[in-house]
Amino acid sequence: MSYAQIATLPPQYGLYSAFVGTLIYCLFATSKDVSIGPVAVMSLKISQIISDVDKCFPGMWEGPQIATTVAFVSGLIVLGIGLLRLGWIVEFIPVPAVSGYMTGSAINIVAGQVAGLLGEYGFDTRAATYKVIINCFKFLPDTKLDAAFGITGLFALYAIRIGCDALGRRYPRRHSSSYPSSGMHSCLLSCLLHPGSTAGIVSAILENTLSKSWKPCRAVFNTSAPPVIDGKLVSALAGQLPVATIILLLEHIAISKSFGRVNGYKINPNQELIAIGVTN
């Protein structure tokens, strides 16, 4: 849902894209470690594309239709590359470029989360990364109590993770029991650090008010249909599609190759490209 909000889309679209990709990718995958779904960099790019199209053609197309068209057309391009067995092109992506891309993506993601971590508001966290970093320092005097929860939770998460890993190395026989503890730390901390939110959820369930929040989701399900690809919209996106396709390729291939190097296997670029194309 957060990725959908980054892309300036209704939050339920994040839920849909989270499970659809996984269902399809498992049929084509050559990497056992990659998780297919929304990513921060592509979500940011989609938000920029929606903003640019809306500026040039105000009110002509809605955000979901623009995002769907970008996903469909870029997926079609990638699928064509995979079916034509042109995956060898991916091998020309040098390791320094992949490492630089992943490092830049990490900096971009971290910079966008610092404001929320410290409770800083009043500036656009989707702007250029250097602007976000500068604004984070500018708005430090406006830091709110949110920082106490955010920073405490961050340190607690890493402390639990490091502690569970250390216990697993020290007591190998009990490593399997320490692993679930490491995986459940996010849920436990959410309940401990946000008792008000937990109480609110429980209260909402007891009062049967959650159905109101699901009305937008039901509305989308009721209007689900094959995507409407407008030729004029595709023409308007012509300048954005190459960049979106390159990001789509580079994001996935970079992560896949990195996992392959770490875990000792090699991916099949053609299968990966077909998987990305069909998923989109």
Coordinates of N, CA and C in Angstrom, one line a residue, residues 195-207 209-210:
P195 N 0.6 1.1 20.7 CA -0.5 0.5 21.3 C -1.9 1.2 20.9
G196 N -1.8 2.5 20.6 CA -3.0 3.2 20.2 C -3.5 2.6 18.9
S197 N -2.6 2.4 18.0 CA -3.0 1.8 16.7 C -3.6 0.4 16.9
T198 N -2.9 -0.4 17.7 CA -3.4 -1.7 17.9 C -4.8 -1.7 18.5
A199 N -5.0 -0.9 19.5 CA -6.3 -0.8 20.2 C -7.3 -0.3 19.2
G200 N -7.0 0.6 18.3 CA -7.9 1.1 17.4 C -8.4 0.1 16.4
I201 N -7.4 -0.8 16.0 CA -7.8 -1.9 15.1 C -8.7 -2.9 15.7
V202 N -8.4 -3.2 17.0 CA -9.2 -4.2 17.7 C -10.6 -3.6 17.9
S203 N -10.7 -2.3 18.3 CA -12.0 -1.6 18.4 C -12.8 -1.6 17.2
A204 N -12.1 -1.3 16.0 CA -12.8 -1.3 14.8 C -13.4 -2.6 14.4
I205 N -12.6 -3.7 14.7 CA -13.1 -5.0 14.4 C -14.3 -5.3 15.3
L206 N -14.2 -5.0 16.6 CA -15.4 -5.3 17.5 C -16.6 -4.5 17.1
E207 N -16.4 -3.3 16.6 CA -17.5 -2.4 16.2 C -18.0 -2.6 14.8
T209 N -16.6 -1.8 12.0 CA -16.5 -0.6 11.2 C -15.5 -0.8 10.1
L210 N -14.7 -1.9 10.1 CA -13.7 -2.1 9.1 C -14.3 -2.1 7.7

